[in-house]
Tab-separated table of C-alpha atoms in Angstrom:
chain	number	residue	atom	x	y	z
A	1	MET	CA	19.941	-24.220	54.064
A	2	LEU	CA	17.176	-23.502	56.086
A	3	ALA	CA	14.923	-21.849	53.492
A	4	SER	CA	15.832	-24.923	51.058
A	5	THR	CA	11.914	-25.069	49.847
A	6	PRO	CA	11.334	-28.936	50.521
A	7	PHE	CA	12.503	-28.468	54.412
A	8	THR	CA	9.926	-25.849	55.023
A	9	VAL	CA	7.059	-27.090	52.379
A	10	ALA	CA	7.362	-30.498	54.270
A	11	LEU	CA	7.115	-28.292	58.233
A	12	ARG	CA	3.974	-26.162	56.967
A	13	GLU	CA	2.498	-29.608	55.735
A	14	LEU	CA	3.320	-30.960	58.636
A	15	LEU	CA	2.515	-28.254	61.305
A	16	ASP	CA	0.360	-25.857	59.217
A	17	GLU	CA	0.583	-22.487	61.051
A	18	ARG	CA	1.987	-23.440	63.939
A	19	PHE	CA	5.425	-23.176	61.886
A	20	ARG	CA	6.600	-19.545	62.535
A	21	VAL	CA	9.807	-17.630	60.126
A	22	HIS	CA	8.825	-14.684	60.873
A	23	PRO	CA	11.444	-12.654	62.843
A	24	ASP	CA	9.102	-11.164	64.489
A	25	ASP	CA	6.803	-13.975	65.263
A	26	CYS	CA	10.651	-16.304	66.234
A	27	ALA	CA	11.920	-13.601	68.984
A	28	ARG	CA	9.214	-14.377	71.562
A	29	PHE	CA	10.325	-17.625	71.060
A	30	ALA	CA	13.585	-16.899	72.027
A	31	VAL	CA	16.473	-18.771	75.046
A	32	GLY	CA	19.700	-17.691	76.307
A	33	GLY	CA	18.793	-14.426	74.378
A	34	ALA	CA	18.930	-15.606	70.525
A	35	ALA	CA	15.798	-15.900	68.142
A	36	PRO	CA	15.894	-19.159	66.450
A	37	LYS	CA	15.015	-19.356	62.541
A	38	LEU	CA	13.036	-21.703	63.231
A	39	VAL	CA	10.101	-21.646	66.005
A	40	LEU	CA	7.762	-25.503	65.433
A	41	SER	CA	4.904	-25.544	68.057
A	42	PRO	CA	3.564	-29.852	67.591
A	43	ARG	CA	0.130	-30.369	69.259
A	44	THR	CA	1.425	-33.955	69.688
A	45	LEU	CA	4.208	-36.034	70.389
A	46	ASP	CA	3.777	-37.689	66.986
A	47	GLU	CA	3.525	-34.238	65.228
A	48	GLY	CA	7.358	-34.008	67.493
A	49	ALA	CA	8.717	-36.987	66.419
A	50	GLN	CA	8.030	-35.921	62.886
A	51	ALA	CA	8.634	-32.052	62.954
A	52	LEU	CA	12.371	-33.226	64.482
A	53	LYS	CA	12.832	-36.551	62.403
A	54	ILE	CA	12.739	-32.862	59.478
A	55	VAL	CA	15.205	-30.567	61.392
A	56	ALA	CA	17.680	-33.397	61.970
A	57	GLY	CA	17.307	-34.342	57.921
A	58	GLU	CA	18.551	-31.169	57.048
A	59	HIS	CA	21.817	-31.576	60.352
A	60	ALA	CA	20.129	-28.719	61.803
A	61	THR	CA	20.496	-28.090	65.244
A	62	VAL	CA	17.021	-27.654	68.287
A	63	VAL	CA	16.146	-26.410	71.440
A	64	ILE	CA	13.662	-27.792	73.446
A	65	ARG	CA	11.536	-25.032	74.576
A	66	GLY	CA	8.344	-25.180	77.684
A	67	ALA	CA	7.820	-21.867	79.039
A	68	GLY	CA	11.439	-19.961	78.776
A	69	THR	CA	11.940	-19.474	82.279
A	70	LYS	CA	14.741	-21.432	82.167
A	71	SER	CA	16.227	-19.660	78.863
A	72	HIS	CA	19.140	-17.217	81.496
A	73	ARG	CA	20.445	-20.919	82.617
A	74	PRO	CA	24.454	-20.961	82.466
A	75	PRO	CA	26.233	-21.937	80.324
A	76	PRO	CA	24.715	-20.226	76.790
A	77	HIS	CA	23.454	-21.848	73.834
A	78	GLY	CA	25.663	-21.856	70.730
A	79	GLU	CA	24.070	-21.664	67.454
A	80	PHE	CA	21.366	-23.266	67.023
A	81	ASP	CA	18.246	-22.975	64.231
A	82	ALA	CA	15.455	-23.643	65.715
A	83	VAL	CA	12.766	-23.614	68.308
A	84	LEU	CA	10.443	-26.653	69.301
A	85	ASP	CA	7.684	-25.217	71.225
A	86	THR	CA	6.150	-27.669	73.601
A	87	SER	CA	3.428	-24.695	74.601
A	88	GLU	CA	0.861	-26.701	72.515
A	89	MET	CA	1.334	-30.232	73.548
A	90	ARG	CA	-0.581	-29.808	76.760
A	91	GLY	CA	-3.956	-31.627	78.961
A	92	ILE	CA	-4.464	-34.558	81.286
A	93	LEU	CA	-4.724	-37.949	78.617
A	94	ASP	CA	-5.533	-40.039	81.893
A	95	HIS	CA	-5.961	-39.902	85.223
A	96	LYS	CA	-7.030	-42.798	87.574
A	97	PRO	CA	-7.895	-41.274	91.273
A	98	GLY	CA	-7.584	-45.185	92.982
A	99	ASP	CA	-4.216	-45.696	91.412
A	100	LEU	CA	-3.203	-41.818	91.890
A	101	THR	CA	-1.120	-41.745	88.905
A	102	ALA	CA	-1.955	-39.280	86.357
A	103	THR	CA	-0.688	-39.332	82.118
A	104	VAL	CA	-0.009	-35.728	81.306
A	105	ALA	CA	1.041	-33.587	77.896
A	106	ALA	CA	4.722	-32.043	79.054
A	107	GLY	CA	3.143	-28.745	77.784
A	108	THR	CA	0.844	-28.768	80.193
A	109	PRO	CA	1.496	-26.325	83.266
A	110	LEU	CA	2.595	-27.000	86.290
A	111	HIS	CA	-1.058	-25.012	87.404
A	112	GLU	CA	-3.169	-26.441	85.361
A	113	LEU	CA	-2.204	-29.962	86.566
A	114	GLN	CA	-2.340	-28.748	90.024
A	115	PHE	CA	-6.282	-27.261	89.587
A	116	ALA	CA	-7.517	-31.017	87.629
A	117	LEU	CA	-5.574	-32.992	90.753
A	118	ARG	CA	-6.726	-31.007	93.181
A	119	ARG	CA	-11.041	-31.411	92.306
A	120	HIS	CA	-10.230	-34.753	93.272
A	121	GLY	CA	-8.488	-33.680	96.704
A	122	GLN	CA	-4.878	-34.666	94.690
A	123	PHE	CA	-1.772	-32.925	94.119
A	124	PHE	CA	1.284	-33.253	92.089
A	125	PRO	CA	3.906	-32.883	95.110
A	126	SER	CA	6.510	-30.871	93.587
A	127	ASP	CA	6.702	-26.835	95.012
A	128	ALA	CA	9.332	-26.307	91.793
A	129	PRO	CA	9.523	-22.176	91.353
A	130	PHE	CA	8.359	-20.349	88.109
A	131	ALA	CA	4.943	-22.529	88.988
A	132	ALA	CA	2.662	-19.826	87.887
A	133	THR	CA	3.801	-20.477	84.122
A	134	ALA	CA	6.184	-23.196	83.944
A	135	THR	CA	5.716	-26.485	82.471
A	136	LEU	CA	5.716	-30.493	83.559
A	137	GLY	CA	8.100	-30.916	81.036
A	138	GLY	CA	10.407	-28.013	81.435
A	139	THR	CA	10.358	-28.293	85.128
A	140	LEU	CA	11.093	-32.373	84.690
A	141	ALA	CA	14.035	-31.327	82.430
A	142	ALA	CA	15.612	-29.072	84.335
A	143	ASN	CA	15.585	-31.058	87.787
A	144	ALA	CA	13.490	-28.178	89.189
A	145	ASN	CA	12.994	-29.868	92.661
A	146	GLY	CA	11.563	-27.561	95.549
A	147	ALA	CA	11.790	-28.898	99.838
A	148	LEU	CA	8.587	-31.362	99.100
A	149	ARG	CA	11.086	-33.256	98.371
A	150	GLN	CA	12.033	-34.119	102.195
A	151	ARG	CA	8.086	-36.106	102.693
A	152	TYR	CA	7.047	-37.065	98.954
A	153	GLY	CA	11.235	-37.610	97.369
A	154	ALA	CA	12.890	-36.479	94.462
A	155	LEU	CA	11.289	-35.184	90.815
A	156	ARG	CA	12.094	-38.732	89.247
A	157	ASP	CA	10.769	-40.712	92.502
A	158	ASN	CA	7.471	-39.232	91.719
A	159	VAL	CA	7.970	-40.110	87.556
A	160	LEU	CA	6.192	-43.630	86.399
A	161	GLY	CA	7.129	-43.947	82.655
A	162	MET	CA	7.876	-40.865	79.503
A	163	ARG	CA	6.671	-41.344	75.886
A	164	LEU	CA	9.388	-39.277	74.455
A	165	ALA	CA	10.729	-38.493	70.753
A	166	LEU	CA	14.197	-39.076	69.856
A	167	SER	CA	15.703	-36.957	66.756
A	168	ASP	CA	15.145	-39.513	64.343
A	169	GLY	CA	11.359	-39.349	64.344
A	170	LEU	CA	11.550	-42.923	67.216
A	171	ILE	CA	9.047	-42.526	69.723
A	172	ALA	CA	10.786	-44.915	72.399
A	173	PHE	CA	8.191	-45.386	75.381
A	174	SER	CA	9.827	-46.165	79.480
A	175	GLY	CA	8.223	-47.362	82.683
A	176	ALA	CA	5.132	-48.256	83.625
A	177	LYS	CA	2.177	-46.510	84.443
A	178	VAL	CA	1.194	-48.405	87.365
A	179	VAL	CA	3.462	-47.634	91.135
A	180	LYS	CA	4.352	-51.122	91.235
A	181	SER	CA	6.148	-51.965	88.452
A	182	VAL	CA	9.354	-53.201	88.014
A	183	ALA	CA	9.326	-54.199	84.505
A	184	GLY	CA	12.682	-53.202	82.106
A	185	TYR	CA	15.366	-50.464	82.814
A	186	ASP	CA	14.112	-46.570	84.450
A	187	THR	CA	15.433	-45.214	81.117
A	188	HIS	CA	13.158	-42.326	81.606
A	189	LYS	CA	15.097	-40.892	84.888
A	190	ALA	CA	17.759	-40.124	82.741
A	191	PHE	CA	15.574	-36.531	80.613
A	192	VAL	CA	15.252	-36.108	84.050
A	193	GLY	CA	17.609	-32.576	84.038
A	194	SER	CA	18.799	-33.587	81.119
A	195	ARG	CA	17.782	-30.158	80.240
A	196	GLY	CA	15.965	-30.954	76.278
A	197	THR	CA	19.069	-32.854	75.004
A	198	LEU	CA	18.630	-36.499	74.982
A	199	GLY	CA	15.539	-36.271	73.027
A	200	LEU	CA	11.349	-34.715	73.485
A	201	ILE	CA	9.725	-35.713	76.569
A	202	GLY	CA	5.965	-35.503	75.002
A	203	GLU	CA	3.959	-37.580	77.851
A	204	VAL	CA	4.471	-38.031	81.353
A	205	THR	CA	3.424	-40.512	83.992
A	206	LEU	CA	3.297	-39.487	87.066
A	207	LYS	CA	2.526	-40.170	90.961
A	208	VAL	CA	0.118	-38.333	92.383
A	209	ALA	CA	-0.434	-37.535	96.075
A	210	PRO	CA	-3.783	-36.953	98.738
A	211	LEU	CA	-4.432	-33.043	99.382
A	212	PRO	CA	-3.789	-32.958	103.360
A	213	ALA	CA	-6.419	-32.399	105.184
A	214	THR	CA	-4.972	-30.470	107.400
A	215	GLN	CA	-1.750	-28.082	106.535
A	216	ARG	CA	0.174	-25.589	109.706
A	217	VAL	CA	3.572	-24.494	109.170
A	218	LEU	CA	5.633	-23.225	112.002
A	219	LEU	CA	8.178	-20.175	111.694
A	220	ALA	CA	10.917	-20.575	113.930
A	221	ALA	CA	13.350	-17.239	114.518
A	222	PHE	CA	17.129	-17.603	114.904
A	223	THR	CA	19.932	-15.206	115.560
A	224	ASP	CA	22.139	-17.315	113.259
A	225	CYS	CA	22.903	-19.958	110.746
A	226	ALA	CA	23.909	-22.899	113.279
A	227	SER	CA	21.265	-23.132	115.689
A	228	ALA	CA	18.996	-23.257	112.497
A	229	THR	CA	21.054	-25.744	111.029
A	230	ALA	CA	20.942	-27.423	113.932
A	231	ALA	CA	17.106	-27.316	114.322
A	232	ALA	CA	16.613	-28.608	111.077
A	233	GLY	CA	19.118	-31.509	111.051
A	234	SER	CA	17.131	-32.651	114.248
A	235	ILE	CA	14.186	-32.592	113.102
A	236	ALA	CA	15.106	-34.300	109.821
A	237	ALA	CA	16.417	-36.904	111.666
A	238	SER	CA	13.388	-37.178	113.997
A	239	ALA	CA	10.417	-39.302	113.121
A	240	LEU	CA	8.425	-35.789	112.863
A	241	PHE	CA	8.205	-36.058	108.415
A	242	PRO	CA	7.251	-33.135	107.713
A	243	MET	CA	6.293	-32.321	104.403
A	244	ALA	CA	8.853	-29.646	104.226
A	245	THR	CA	11.939	-27.406	106.069
A	246	THR	CA	13.350	-24.638	104.599
A	247	MET	CA	15.646	-22.099	105.651
A	248	HIS	CA	15.800	-18.552	104.714
A	249	ASP	CA	17.847	-15.118	105.619
A	250	SER	CA	17.083	-11.703	107.049
A	251	ARG	CA	17.220	-10.187	102.759
A	252	ALA	CA	15.474	-13.109	101.415
A	253	ALA	CA	12.669	-13.688	104.283
A	254	THR	CA	11.457	-10.057	102.765
A	255	ARG	CA	10.377	-11.485	99.866
A	256	VAL	CA	7.632	-14.047	101.492
A	257	SER	CA	4.481	-11.458	101.749
A	258	ALA	CA	3.654	-13.234	105.148
A	259	LEU	CA	6.885	-12.690	106.482
A	260	ARG	CA	6.766	-9.459	106.650
A	261	GLY	CA	6.062	-6.825	109.371
A	262	ALA	CA	7.796	-7.210	111.748
A	263	GLY	CA	11.294	-7.714	110.387
A	264	ALA	CA	13.088	-10.380	109.157
A	265	PRO	CA	15.075	-12.085	112.159
A	266	GLN	CA	18.422	-13.407	111.046
A	267	TRP	CA	17.385	-16.779	110.034
A	268	THR	CA	14.228	-18.062	109.659
A	269	LEU	CA	13.416	-21.988	109.871
A	270	LEU	CA	9.725	-22.510	108.269
A	271	VAL	CA	8.661	-26.140	108.649
A	272	ARG	CA	5.177	-27.214	106.845
A	273	CYS	CA	3.282	-29.922	108.361
A	274	GLY	CA	0.332	-31.953	107.127
A	275	GLY	CA	-1.911	-34.763	107.354
A	276	SER	CA	-4.901	-35.975	109.751
A	277	ARG	CA	-5.127	-33.225	112.497
A	278	ALA	CA	-3.745	-35.144	115.247
A	279	ALA	CA	-0.462	-35.922	112.202
A	280	SER	CA	-0.300	-31.909	111.488
A	281	SER	CA	0.002	-31.459	115.368
A	282	GLU	CA	2.280	-34.506	116.263
A	283	GLN	CA	4.690	-33.216	113.292
A	284	PHE	CA	3.707	-29.376	114.697
A	285	ASP	CA	4.088	-30.217	118.656
A	286	GLY	CA	8.317	-31.847	117.413
A	287	ALA	CA	9.253	-29.204	115.791
A	288	PHE	CA	8.156	-26.219	118.341
A	289	ALA	CA	10.179	-28.219	120.421
A	290	ILE	CA	13.492	-28.839	118.843
A	291	SER	CA	13.320	-25.733	117.281
A	292	LYS	CA	13.460	-24.074	121.124
A	293	GLU	CA	15.321	-26.517	122.400
A	294	ALA	CA	18.153	-25.014	119.682
A	295	GLY	CA	17.323	-21.549	120.721
A	296	ALA	CA	14.979	-20.421	118.684
A	297	SER	CA	14.522	-16.467	119.829
A	298	SER	CA	10.478	-16.905	118.315
A	299	LEU	CA	8.116	-19.554	118.007
A	300	ARG	CA	4.575	-19.047	115.522
A	301	ASP	CA	2.218	-20.917	113.933
A	302	ILE	CA	1.008	-19.756	110.267
A	303	PRO	CA	-2.301	-20.764	110.427
A	304	ALA	CA	-3.885	-23.389	107.543
A	305	GLU	CA	-5.761	-20.997	105.516
A	306	LEU	CA	-2.392	-18.961	104.776
A	307	VAL	CA	-0.146	-22.256	103.853
A	308	GLU	CA	-0.850	-22.285	99.758
A	309	THR	CA	-0.390	-18.489	99.923
A	310	LEU	CA	3.007	-18.612	101.830
A	311	TRP	CA	4.314	-21.752	100.393
A	312	THR	CA	4.037	-20.175	97.220
A	313	ASP	CA	6.273	-17.396	97.650
A	314	VAL	CA	8.632	-19.644	99.374
A	315	ALA	CA	8.969	-22.001	96.340
A	316	GLU	CA	10.151	-18.626	94.064
A	317	LEU	CA	13.057	-17.846	96.662
A	318	SER	CA	14.876	-20.843	95.212
A	319	GLY	CA	16.184	-19.703	92.115
A	320	GLY	CA	12.316	-18.309	91.008
A	321	ALA	CA	10.378	-15.545	89.882
A	322	ALA	CA	11.256	-13.448	93.166
A	323	TYR	CA	14.753	-12.667	91.403
A	324	ASP	CA	14.301	-10.844	87.749
A	325	PRO	CA	17.096	-12.877	85.719
A	326	GLU	CA	18.452	-9.670	84.336
A	327	GLN	CA	19.702	-7.851	88.244
A	328	PHE	CA	20.370	-11.737	89.750
A	329	VAL	CA	22.813	-14.626	89.321
A	330	VAL	CA	21.717	-17.057	91.285
A	331	ALA	CA	24.160	-20.653	92.446
A	332	ARG	CA	23.047	-23.591	93.722
A	333	LEU	CA	25.280	-25.586	96.076
A	334	VAL	CA	24.187	-29.668	96.734
A	335	SER	CA	26.066	-30.114	100.142
A	336	PRO	CA	25.773	-33.304	102.410
A	337	PRO	CA	23.180	-32.304	104.880
A	338	ALA	CA	25.469	-32.305	107.826
A	339	GLN	CA	27.550	-29.739	106.230
A	340	LEU	CA	25.003	-26.949	105.347
A	341	HIS	CA	25.879	-24.484	107.529
A	342	ASP	CA	29.852	-24.724	106.449
A	343	CYS	CA	28.243	-24.397	103.221
A	344	VAL	CA	26.454	-21.090	103.929
A	345	ALA	CA	29.644	-19.683	105.294
A	346	ALA	CA	31.313	-19.947	102.437
A	347	ALA	CA	28.974	-18.363	99.862
A	348	ARG	CA	28.570	-16.175	102.209
A	349	ALA	CA	31.900	-15.493	102.104
A	350	ALA	CA	31.666	-15.877	98.770
A	351	TRP	CA	29.507	-13.155	98.669
A	352	PRO	CA	28.634	-10.998	101.038
A	353	ASP	CA	25.572	-9.500	99.205
A	354	ALA	CA	23.393	-12.131	98.428
A	355	GLU	CA	20.220	-13.520	99.330
A	356	ILE	CA	20.100	-17.305	100.824
A	357	THR	CA	17.686	-19.737	100.668
A	358	ALA	CA	18.394	-23.735	101.629
A	359	HIS	CA	16.045	-26.651	101.538
A	360	PRO	CA	18.605	-28.270	104.423
A	361	TYR	CA	17.265	-32.047	104.093
A	362	ALA	CA	18.844	-32.738	101.185
A	363	GLY	CA	21.957	-29.994	101.869
A	364	VAL	CA	20.570	-27.427	98.695
A	365	LEU	CA	21.594	-23.999	98.848
A	366	TYR	CA	20.736	-21.184	96.946
A	367	ALA	CA	22.491	-18.477	96.995
A	368	ASN	CA	20.367	-15.365	94.831
A	369	VAL	CA	23.149	-13.006	94.025
A	370	PRO	CA	22.959	-9.053	92.672
A	371	VAL	CA	24.827	-9.008	89.139
A	372	ALA	CA	27.227	-6.414	90.259
A	373	SER	CA	28.244	-8.629	93.739
A	374	ALA	CA	28.199	-12.138	91.405
A	375	ALA	CA	31.303	-10.203	89.293
A	376	SER	CA	33.835	-11.658	91.934
A	377	GLN	CA	33.719	-15.415	92.500
A	378	PRO	CA	36.914	-15.723	94.726
A	379	GLY	CA	38.963	-19.034	94.800
A	380	ALA	CA	38.610	-19.668	98.303
A	381	PHE	CA	35.154	-21.097	97.337
A	382	TRP	CA	35.856	-22.745	94.485
A	383	GLN	CA	38.021	-24.590	96.863
A	384	ALA	CA	35.966	-25.433	99.337
A	385	CYS	CA	34.002	-26.856	97.054
A	386	ALA	CA	36.167	-29.220	96.030
A	387	THR	CA	37.961	-29.991	99.521
A	388	GLY	CA	33.527	-30.037	100.946
A	389	GLY	CA	32.961	-32.241	97.610
A	390	TRP	CA	30.302	-29.438	97.075
A	391	ALA	CA	28.257	-29.656	93.764
A	392	ALA	CA	27.932	-26.462	92.334
A	393	GLU	CA	25.738	-24.680	89.157
A	394	PHE	CA	24.694	-21.303	87.924
A	395	LEU	CA	21.338	-21.871	87.472
A	396	SER	CA	20.888	-18.266	85.919
A	397	ALA	CA	22.539	-15.132	84.312
A	398	PRO	CA	22.715	-12.528	82.040
A	399	HIS	CA	22.244	-13.213	78.582
A	400	HIS	CA	25.348	-11.139	78.084
A	401	ARG	CA	27.547	-12.391	80.536
A	402	ALA	CA	26.273	-15.941	81.306
A	403	GLU	CA	30.041	-17.101	79.729
A	404	GLU	CA	31.376	-15.157	82.749
A	405	PHE	CA	29.016	-17.371	85.418
A	406	ILE	CA	30.137	-21.659	84.522
A	407	ALA	CA	30.983	-23.106	87.750
A	408	PRO	CA	33.609	-25.613	87.869
A	409	LEU	CA	33.036	-29.500	87.107
A	410	PRO	CA	34.274	-31.475	90.722
A	411	SER	CA	35.859	-34.354	89.871
A	412	GLY	CA	34.805	-38.191	89.116
A	413	LEU	CA	32.101	-36.474	86.621
A	414	PRO	CA	31.297	-39.238	84.033
A	415	LEU	CA	31.115	-37.347	81.525
A	416	LYS	CA	32.073	-40.391	78.945
A	417	LEU	CA	29.682	-42.814	79.970
A	418	GLN	CA	27.651	-38.745	79.220
A	419	ARG	CA	28.648	-38.682	75.694
A	420	ARG	CA	27.904	-42.275	75.011
A	421	PHE	CA	24.722	-41.330	76.335
A	422	LYS	CA	24.249	-39.139	74.161
A	423	ALA	CA	25.380	-39.948	70.475
A	424	ALA	CA	23.311	-42.956	71.711
A	425	LEU	CA	20.034	-41.247	71.346
A	426	ASP	CA	21.461	-38.245	69.621
A	427	PRO	CA	23.539	-39.441	66.816
A	428	SER	CA	23.008	-36.295	64.736
A	429	GLY	CA	23.555	-34.304	67.608
A	430	THR	CA	19.849	-31.978	66.820
A	431	LEU	CA	19.274	-31.192	69.778
A	432	ASP	CA	20.890	-28.262	71.984
A	433	PRO	CA	24.777	-30.005	70.895
A	434	GLY	CA	26.902	-28.394	73.826
A	435	GLY	CA	23.969	-27.413	76.281
A	436	PHE	CA	24.598	-30.035	79.520
A	437	VAL	CA	27.286	-29.949	82.240
A	438	GLY	CA	30.951	-29.995	80.477
A	439	GLY	CA	30.173	-28.844	76.974
A	440	ILE	CA	27.883	-32.004	76.293
């Protein structure tokens, strides 16, 4: 059916050389280890909408792909026919520095966005992993939050509006292009974390932030996790308002170039401080005092000129480029922040060889587990998740073993509502059927 002449002619007329059918060309756009039969690379949202409509009319299925950095994420994709590649949909379409807003094409790499904003003394407040390659749309679709959410909020909090294409070719806009708006439903925020199963994110209007005038990072070393989490909790509960706080066990810390050399402590707490010189110093001094009182074995300052390099490495510890997806399985656990120590203990009991990174403010833990160690998933661990009300999912696993790493769903998920929402936006089931939680 996919080889039918009217179908391929329509796509060729629409996309020209950006419509690929040769197996060697399609192999470069593999998702979940499987190569598509067709690759569609629109340059605009209008082209993307038309391409989706043509493919849906053929009763074919499509997976939307940015840079492919999340293509190891379970569950494994079922059979699909085409990949819609967003890498040609790039560029900053509008930037209003005075309003702290920017409208950006979804296929724009994050590093290009940050470079352009930096020239105006601004940045998009996200330290999501895969920053060197990931696209804006892919990062939003994966809901790949980083530790900067402590000050700036989660990704969806910084998305003001979206232009979207649905599988029937309809182009819709949700939200606004200004920071202060109360009109309409925030439907676009449902697309953050949707994994490309609801529609094509084409253009995104973002809330951006001024670059801090100065930054520094406190490095506090602890001999045990309980003391580190206690210090992080006290910092979060204080009025200090740092930019971000992260925790790393000794194995994970060795992957940060600025932390190598002196021997990694059992636990490292990093507190990123920023703002005016006075505000940054106040945050640093306050976090220093709290960490010292909590029993830090050593405390030191990472100076301003090293902060960006340090944090580039730190961001990749959250299941990012620091870990080869064929060698590591990445689990993300979310607990109430006050239970983070218990969550760490449960993960460590399940996977003794895991490299653990945590964002204590949000109660998020990343367990990066060597494949051989990840083979066993003790039932006691899943029971601890159920008892504590923790959410767990696998962000990455080797393609050939992805079926083994699908976390049990917590009770109470509104799956019926989610299925109805999916059916309303994608009634033909064109967009990655089964690719969302619960096989939606």
